[in-house]
Short mmCIF file of C-alpha atoms in Angstrom, two decimals:
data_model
loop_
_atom_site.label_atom_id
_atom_site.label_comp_id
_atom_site.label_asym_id
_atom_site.label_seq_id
_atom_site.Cartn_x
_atom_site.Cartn_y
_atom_site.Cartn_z
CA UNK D 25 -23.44 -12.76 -13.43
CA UNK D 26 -24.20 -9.30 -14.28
CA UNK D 27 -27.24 -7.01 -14.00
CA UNK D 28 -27.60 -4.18 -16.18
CA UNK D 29 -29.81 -0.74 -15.07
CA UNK D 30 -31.05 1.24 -17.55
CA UNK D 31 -30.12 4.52 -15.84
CA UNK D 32 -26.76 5.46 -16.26
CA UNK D 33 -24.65 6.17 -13.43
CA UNK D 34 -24.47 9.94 -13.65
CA UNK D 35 -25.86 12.32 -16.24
CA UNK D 36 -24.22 12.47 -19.61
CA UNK D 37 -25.77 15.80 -21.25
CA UNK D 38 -23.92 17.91 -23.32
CA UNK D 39 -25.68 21.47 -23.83
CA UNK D 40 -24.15 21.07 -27.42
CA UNK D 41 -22.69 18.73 -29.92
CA UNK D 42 -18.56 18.88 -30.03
CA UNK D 43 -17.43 16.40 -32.61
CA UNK D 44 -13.99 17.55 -31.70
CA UNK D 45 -14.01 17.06 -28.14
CA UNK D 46 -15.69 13.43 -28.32
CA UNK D 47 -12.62 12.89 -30.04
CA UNK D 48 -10.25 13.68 -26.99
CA UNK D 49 -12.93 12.33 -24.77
CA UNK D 50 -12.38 8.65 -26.23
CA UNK D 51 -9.02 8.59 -24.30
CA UNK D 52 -11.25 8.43 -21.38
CA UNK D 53 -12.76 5.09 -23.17
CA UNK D 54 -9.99 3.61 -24.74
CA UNK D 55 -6.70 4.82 -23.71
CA UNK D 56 -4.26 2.88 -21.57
CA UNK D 57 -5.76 4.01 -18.34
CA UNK D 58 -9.13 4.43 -19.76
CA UNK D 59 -12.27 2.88 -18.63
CA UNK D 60 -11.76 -0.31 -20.54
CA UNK D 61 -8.31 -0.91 -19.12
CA UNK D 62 -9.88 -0.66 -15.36
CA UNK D 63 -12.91 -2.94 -15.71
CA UNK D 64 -11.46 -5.37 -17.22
CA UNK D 65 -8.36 -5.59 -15.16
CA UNK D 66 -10.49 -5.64 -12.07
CA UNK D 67 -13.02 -8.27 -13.63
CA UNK D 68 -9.93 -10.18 -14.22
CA UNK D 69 -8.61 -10.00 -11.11
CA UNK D 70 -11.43 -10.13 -9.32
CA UNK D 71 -12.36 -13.75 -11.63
CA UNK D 72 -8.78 -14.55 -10.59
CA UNK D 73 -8.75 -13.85 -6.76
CA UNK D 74 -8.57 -17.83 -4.79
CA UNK D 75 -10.38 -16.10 -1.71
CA UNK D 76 -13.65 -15.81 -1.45
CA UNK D 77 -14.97 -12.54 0.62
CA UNK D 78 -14.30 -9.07 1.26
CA UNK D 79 -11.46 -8.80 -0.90
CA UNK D 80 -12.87 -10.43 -4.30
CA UNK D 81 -16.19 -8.78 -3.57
CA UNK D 82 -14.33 -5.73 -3.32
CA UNK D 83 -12.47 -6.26 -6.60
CA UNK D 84 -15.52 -7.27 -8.45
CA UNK D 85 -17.91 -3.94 -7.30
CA UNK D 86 -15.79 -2.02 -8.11
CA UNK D 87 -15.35 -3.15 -11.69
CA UNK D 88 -18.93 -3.64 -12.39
CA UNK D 89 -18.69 0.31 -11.24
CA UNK D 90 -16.19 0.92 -13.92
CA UNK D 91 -18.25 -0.77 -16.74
CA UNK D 92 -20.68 1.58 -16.13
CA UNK D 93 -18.20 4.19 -16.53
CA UNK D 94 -17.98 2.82 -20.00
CA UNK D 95 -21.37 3.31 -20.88
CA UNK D 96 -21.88 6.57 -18.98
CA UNK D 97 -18.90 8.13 -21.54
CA UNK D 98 -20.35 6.40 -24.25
CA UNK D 99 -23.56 7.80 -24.22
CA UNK D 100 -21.69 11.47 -23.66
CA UNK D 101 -19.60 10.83 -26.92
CA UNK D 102 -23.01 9.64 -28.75
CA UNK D 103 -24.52 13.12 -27.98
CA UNK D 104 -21.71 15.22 -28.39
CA UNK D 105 -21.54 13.68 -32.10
CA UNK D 106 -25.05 14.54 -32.56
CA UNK D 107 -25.48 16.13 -36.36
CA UNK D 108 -21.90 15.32 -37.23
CA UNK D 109 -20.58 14.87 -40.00
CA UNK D 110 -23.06 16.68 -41.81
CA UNK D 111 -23.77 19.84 -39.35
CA UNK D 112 -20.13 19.77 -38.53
CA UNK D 113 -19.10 19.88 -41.73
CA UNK D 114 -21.17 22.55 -43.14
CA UNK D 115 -20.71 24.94 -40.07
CA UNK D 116 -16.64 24.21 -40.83
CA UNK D 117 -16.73 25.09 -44.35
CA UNK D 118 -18.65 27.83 -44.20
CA UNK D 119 -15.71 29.11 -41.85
CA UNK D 120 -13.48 27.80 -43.77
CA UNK D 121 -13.14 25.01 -46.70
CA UNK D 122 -9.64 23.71 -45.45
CA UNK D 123 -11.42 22.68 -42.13
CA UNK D 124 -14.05 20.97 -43.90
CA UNK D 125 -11.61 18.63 -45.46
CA UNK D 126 -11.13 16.97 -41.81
CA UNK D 127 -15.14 17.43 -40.65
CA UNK D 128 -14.16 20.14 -38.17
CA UNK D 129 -11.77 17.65 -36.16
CA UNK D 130 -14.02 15.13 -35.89
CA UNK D 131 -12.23 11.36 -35.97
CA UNK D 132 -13.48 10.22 -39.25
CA UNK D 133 -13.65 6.60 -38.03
CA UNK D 134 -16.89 7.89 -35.72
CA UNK D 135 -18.67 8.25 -39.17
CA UNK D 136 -17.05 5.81 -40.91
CA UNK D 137 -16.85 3.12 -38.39
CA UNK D 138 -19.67 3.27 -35.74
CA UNK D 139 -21.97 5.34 -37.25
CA UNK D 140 -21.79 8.41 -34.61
CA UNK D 141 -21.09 6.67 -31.40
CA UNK D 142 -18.09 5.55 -29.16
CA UNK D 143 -15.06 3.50 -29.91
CA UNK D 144 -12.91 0.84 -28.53
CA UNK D 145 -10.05 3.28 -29.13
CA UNK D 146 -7.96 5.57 -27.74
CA UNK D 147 -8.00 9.54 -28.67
CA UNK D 148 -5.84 8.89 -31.72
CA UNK D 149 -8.59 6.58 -33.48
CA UNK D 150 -5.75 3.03 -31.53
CA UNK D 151 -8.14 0.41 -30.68
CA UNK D 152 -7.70 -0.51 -26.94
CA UNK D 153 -5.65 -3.27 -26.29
CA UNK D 154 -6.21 -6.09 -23.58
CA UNK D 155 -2.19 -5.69 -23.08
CA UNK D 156 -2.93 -3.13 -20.62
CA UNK D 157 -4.19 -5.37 -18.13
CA UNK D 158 -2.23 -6.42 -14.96
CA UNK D 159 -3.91 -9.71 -13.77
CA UNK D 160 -1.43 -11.42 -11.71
CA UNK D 161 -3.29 -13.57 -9.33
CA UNK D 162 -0.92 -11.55 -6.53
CA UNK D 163 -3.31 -8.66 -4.62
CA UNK D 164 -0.30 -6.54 -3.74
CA UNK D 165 1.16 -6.08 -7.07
CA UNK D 166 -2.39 -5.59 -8.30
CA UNK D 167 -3.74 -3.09 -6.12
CA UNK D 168 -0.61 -1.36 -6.53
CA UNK D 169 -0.94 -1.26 -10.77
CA UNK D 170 -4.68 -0.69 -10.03
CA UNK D 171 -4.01 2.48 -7.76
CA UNK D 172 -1.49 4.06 -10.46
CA UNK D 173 -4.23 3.12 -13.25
CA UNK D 174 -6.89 5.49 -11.28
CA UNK D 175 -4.08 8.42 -10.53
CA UNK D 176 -3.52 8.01 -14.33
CA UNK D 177 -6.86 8.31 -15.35
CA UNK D 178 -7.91 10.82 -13.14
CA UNK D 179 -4.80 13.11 -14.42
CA UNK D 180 -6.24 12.61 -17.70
CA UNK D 181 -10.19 13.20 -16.53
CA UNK D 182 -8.67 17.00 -14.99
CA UNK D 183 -6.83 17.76 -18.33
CA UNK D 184 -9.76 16.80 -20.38
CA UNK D 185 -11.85 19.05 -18.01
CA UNK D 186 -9.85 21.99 -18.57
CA UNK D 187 -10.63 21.41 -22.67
CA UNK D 188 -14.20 22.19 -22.10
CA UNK D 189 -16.48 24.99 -21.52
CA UNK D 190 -19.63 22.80 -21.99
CA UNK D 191 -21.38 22.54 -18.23
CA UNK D 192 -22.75 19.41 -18.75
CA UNK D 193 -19.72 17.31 -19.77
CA UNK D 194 -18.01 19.15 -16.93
CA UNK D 195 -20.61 18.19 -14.80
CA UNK D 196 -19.93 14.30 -15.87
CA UNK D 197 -16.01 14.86 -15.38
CA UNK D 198 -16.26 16.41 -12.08
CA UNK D 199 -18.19 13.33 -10.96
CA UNK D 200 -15.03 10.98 -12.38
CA UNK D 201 -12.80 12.67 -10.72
CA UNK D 202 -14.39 12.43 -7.31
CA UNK D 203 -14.80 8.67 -7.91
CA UNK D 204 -11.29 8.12 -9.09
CA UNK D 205 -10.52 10.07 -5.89
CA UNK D 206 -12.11 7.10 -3.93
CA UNK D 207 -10.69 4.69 -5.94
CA UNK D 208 -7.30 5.71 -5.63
CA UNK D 209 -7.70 5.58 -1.33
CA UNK D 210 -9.27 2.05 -1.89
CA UNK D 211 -6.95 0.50 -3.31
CA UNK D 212 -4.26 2.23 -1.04
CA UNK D 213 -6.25 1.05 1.70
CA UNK D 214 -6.69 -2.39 0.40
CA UNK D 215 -3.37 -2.63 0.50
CA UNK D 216 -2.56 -1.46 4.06
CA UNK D 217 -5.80 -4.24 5.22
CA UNK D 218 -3.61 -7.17 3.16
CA UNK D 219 -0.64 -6.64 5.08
CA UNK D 220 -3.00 -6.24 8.45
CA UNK D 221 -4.69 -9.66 7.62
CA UNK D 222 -1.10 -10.86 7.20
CA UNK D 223 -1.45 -11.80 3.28
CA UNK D 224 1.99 -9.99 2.44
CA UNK D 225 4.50 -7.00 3.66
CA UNK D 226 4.32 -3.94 2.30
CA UNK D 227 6.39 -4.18 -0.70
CA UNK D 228 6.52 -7.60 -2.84
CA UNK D 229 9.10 -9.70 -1.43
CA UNK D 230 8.45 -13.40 -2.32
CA UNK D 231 11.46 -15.77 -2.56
CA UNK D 232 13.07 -13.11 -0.02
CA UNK D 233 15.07 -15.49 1.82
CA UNK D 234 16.77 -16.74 -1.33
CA UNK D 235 18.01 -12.78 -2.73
CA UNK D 236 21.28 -11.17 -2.23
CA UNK D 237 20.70 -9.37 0.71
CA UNK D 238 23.78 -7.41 0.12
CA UNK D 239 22.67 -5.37 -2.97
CA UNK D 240 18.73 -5.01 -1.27
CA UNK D 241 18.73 -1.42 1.37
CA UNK D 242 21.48 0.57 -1.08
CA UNK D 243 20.89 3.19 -3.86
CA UNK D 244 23.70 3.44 -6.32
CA UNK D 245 24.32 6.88 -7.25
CA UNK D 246 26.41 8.44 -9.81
CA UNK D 247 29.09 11.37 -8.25
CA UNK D 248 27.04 14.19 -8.97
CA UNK D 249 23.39 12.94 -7.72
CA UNK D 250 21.82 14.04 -5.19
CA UNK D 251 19.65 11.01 -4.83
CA UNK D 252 20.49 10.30 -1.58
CA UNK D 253 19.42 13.21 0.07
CA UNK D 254 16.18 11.32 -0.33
CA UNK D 255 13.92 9.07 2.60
CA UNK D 256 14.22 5.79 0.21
CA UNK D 257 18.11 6.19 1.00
CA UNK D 258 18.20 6.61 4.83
CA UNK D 259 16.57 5.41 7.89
CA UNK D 260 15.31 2.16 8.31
CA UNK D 261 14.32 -0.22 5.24
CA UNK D 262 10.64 -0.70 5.15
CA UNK D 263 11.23 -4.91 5.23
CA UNK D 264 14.33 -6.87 6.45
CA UNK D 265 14.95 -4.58 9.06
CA UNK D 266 18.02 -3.23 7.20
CA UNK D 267 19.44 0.96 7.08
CA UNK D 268 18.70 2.18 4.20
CA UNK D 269 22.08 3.82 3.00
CA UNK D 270 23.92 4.75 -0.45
CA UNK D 271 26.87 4.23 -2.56
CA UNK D 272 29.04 5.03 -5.90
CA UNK D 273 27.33 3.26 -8.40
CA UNK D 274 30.34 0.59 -9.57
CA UNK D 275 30.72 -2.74 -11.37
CA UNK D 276 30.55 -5.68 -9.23
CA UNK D 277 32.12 -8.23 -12.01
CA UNK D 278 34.86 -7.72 -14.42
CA UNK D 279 32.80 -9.25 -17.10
CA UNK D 280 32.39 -6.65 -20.08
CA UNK D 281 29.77 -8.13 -22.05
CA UNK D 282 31.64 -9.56 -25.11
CA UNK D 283 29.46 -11.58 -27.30
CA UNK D 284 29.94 -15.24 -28.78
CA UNK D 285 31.09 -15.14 -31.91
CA UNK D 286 28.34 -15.36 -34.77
CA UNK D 287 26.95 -18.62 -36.93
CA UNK D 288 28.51 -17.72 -40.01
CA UNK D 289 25.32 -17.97 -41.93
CA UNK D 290 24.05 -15.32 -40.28
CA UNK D 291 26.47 -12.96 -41.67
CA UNK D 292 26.66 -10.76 -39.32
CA UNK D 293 29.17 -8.05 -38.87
CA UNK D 294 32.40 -9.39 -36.83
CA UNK D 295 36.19 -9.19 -36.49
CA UNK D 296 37.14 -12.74 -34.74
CA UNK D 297 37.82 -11.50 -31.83
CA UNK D 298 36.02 -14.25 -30.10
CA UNK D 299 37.27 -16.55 -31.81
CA UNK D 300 35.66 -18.35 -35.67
CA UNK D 301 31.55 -18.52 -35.27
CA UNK D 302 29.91 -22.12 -35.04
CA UNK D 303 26.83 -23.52 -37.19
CA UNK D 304 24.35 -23.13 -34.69
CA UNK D 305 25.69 -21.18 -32.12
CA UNK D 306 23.29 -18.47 -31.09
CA UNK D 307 20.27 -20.48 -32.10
CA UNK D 308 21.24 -19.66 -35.53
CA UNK D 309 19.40 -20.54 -39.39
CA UNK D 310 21.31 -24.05 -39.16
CA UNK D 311 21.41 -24.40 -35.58
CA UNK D 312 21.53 -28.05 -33.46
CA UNK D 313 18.84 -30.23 -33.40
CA UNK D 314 16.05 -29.26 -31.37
CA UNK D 315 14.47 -30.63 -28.03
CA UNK D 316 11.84 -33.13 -29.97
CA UNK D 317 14.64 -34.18 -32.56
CA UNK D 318 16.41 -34.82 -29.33
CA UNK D 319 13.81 -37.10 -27.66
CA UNK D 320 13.25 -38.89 -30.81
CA UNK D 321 16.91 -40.32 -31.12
CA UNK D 322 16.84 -40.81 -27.09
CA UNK D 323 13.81 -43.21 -27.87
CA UNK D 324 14.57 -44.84 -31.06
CA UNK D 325 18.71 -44.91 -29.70
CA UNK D 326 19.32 -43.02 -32.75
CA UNK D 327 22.81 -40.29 -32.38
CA UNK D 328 24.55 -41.98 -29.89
#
């Protein structure tokens, strides 16, 4: 259950409109590691996480935080499209009629589309996409995506800051960036308190008894890297209690990849050197019967 406030979290005042910059400020919104991509990855996991307590609450304040990032940039992209398209506009083609033609930069879909306010979408008018969520049910790998989502977005936050001169959208920005400063440490943190409280090591390692232990502390370098030179390749491995080391990146098989030859109906391009293709092979246009065809004669005794 969610509360809303009617204040927003911080002040979103432009001194002037800038149908331009809302533009390049909806990356903020709807970009990969925009504000949509973090609350709803953290709502996710935090709807996902099987223990109850500091951890889930964690997960869970800190994406109802986020959705009020949402609205907070919203509201900041409402106002800075304030008199656009028509002031826009005219002020552009009275500078000049070519710039008219494209409202002065403005994304056309903010007139067309949501009738001067924010978008699901990215700075290129892309509607956000709930692919960019990492949800895995696994707090390591999580906190790990979550803490390279923040340093993304907070890259993103400093480059839009330098694109401005307004003070009062840099006065919103410099109040992201210090909270995606904090966000970045907690999740860091989080992850150094999971492997305290014993709930994994410090790099995912499930089904580590079972892996080839002799391919898992080497780097394999071509002759002229300097890779190694590197802390991942020496010392001590940071699990399995293993020295780090490296090697000539070589083949460890003699197999070279050849293919099975082709079903002939799907005509593909091939010299027999594999031998004549099969109907079927591949999973091909007139391939075998499938796994419910199969059950059906096991059943009825049919195709033996």
């Amino acid at each position: 259950m969610y509360r809303h406030v009617k204040e927003l979290q911080f002040e979103a005042k432009p001194e002037k409109p800038d149908a331009l910059y809302a533009m390049k400020l909806q990356e903020l919104i709807g970009g990969q590691f925009g504000e949509l991509t973090v609350t709803l990855q953290y709502m996710f996991q935090g709807a996902n996480c099987r223990m109850p307590g500091k951890y889930k609450d964690m997960i869970l304040d800190i994406g109802a935080e986020e959705l009020g990032h949402v609205e907070m940039i919203s509201v900041m992209i409402a106002r800075l499209l304030e008199g656009a398209p028509s002031e826009t506009t005219a002020e552009a083609a009275a500078a000049n009629p070519a710039l008219a033609a494209i409202l002065g930069g403005m994304n056309p879909q903010h007139a067309i589309v949501s009738g001067g306010g924010a978008l699901p979408a990215n700075s290129q008018g892309v509607p956000w996409s709930g692919a960019y969520i990492v949800a895995s049910g696994n707090l390591l790998t999580d906190f790990r995506s979550n803490a390279a989502a923040e340093g993304q977005g907070r890259l993103q936050t400093s480059r839009l800051y330098n694109m401005t001169d307004d003070p009062g959208v840099k006065a919103m920005l410099q109040y992201n960036l210090a909270r995606d400063t904090y966000h970045q440490q907690q999740w860091l943190l989080a992850i150094e308190q999971l492997v305290q409280d014993g709930l994994c090591d410090v790099i995912e390692d499930s089904n580590a008894d079972i892996e080839n232990a002799e391919y898992n502390h080497t780097l394999f370098q071509n002759e002229v890297s300097t890779g190694a030179d590197g802390r991942w390749a020496q010392g001590p491995s940071l699990v399995g209690n293993q020295q780090l080391d490296a090697q000539l990146s070589v083949p460890f098989t003699d197999d070279v990849g050849l293919l099975p030859a082709p079903d002939p109906k799907l005509f593909a391009t091939y010299d027999g050197n594999n031998g004549p293709g099969v109907e079927g092979d591949g999973g091909g246009i007139a391939g075998p019967k499938g796994v419910v065809d199969k059950l059906k004669d096991a059943v009825t005794g049919e195709g033996s």
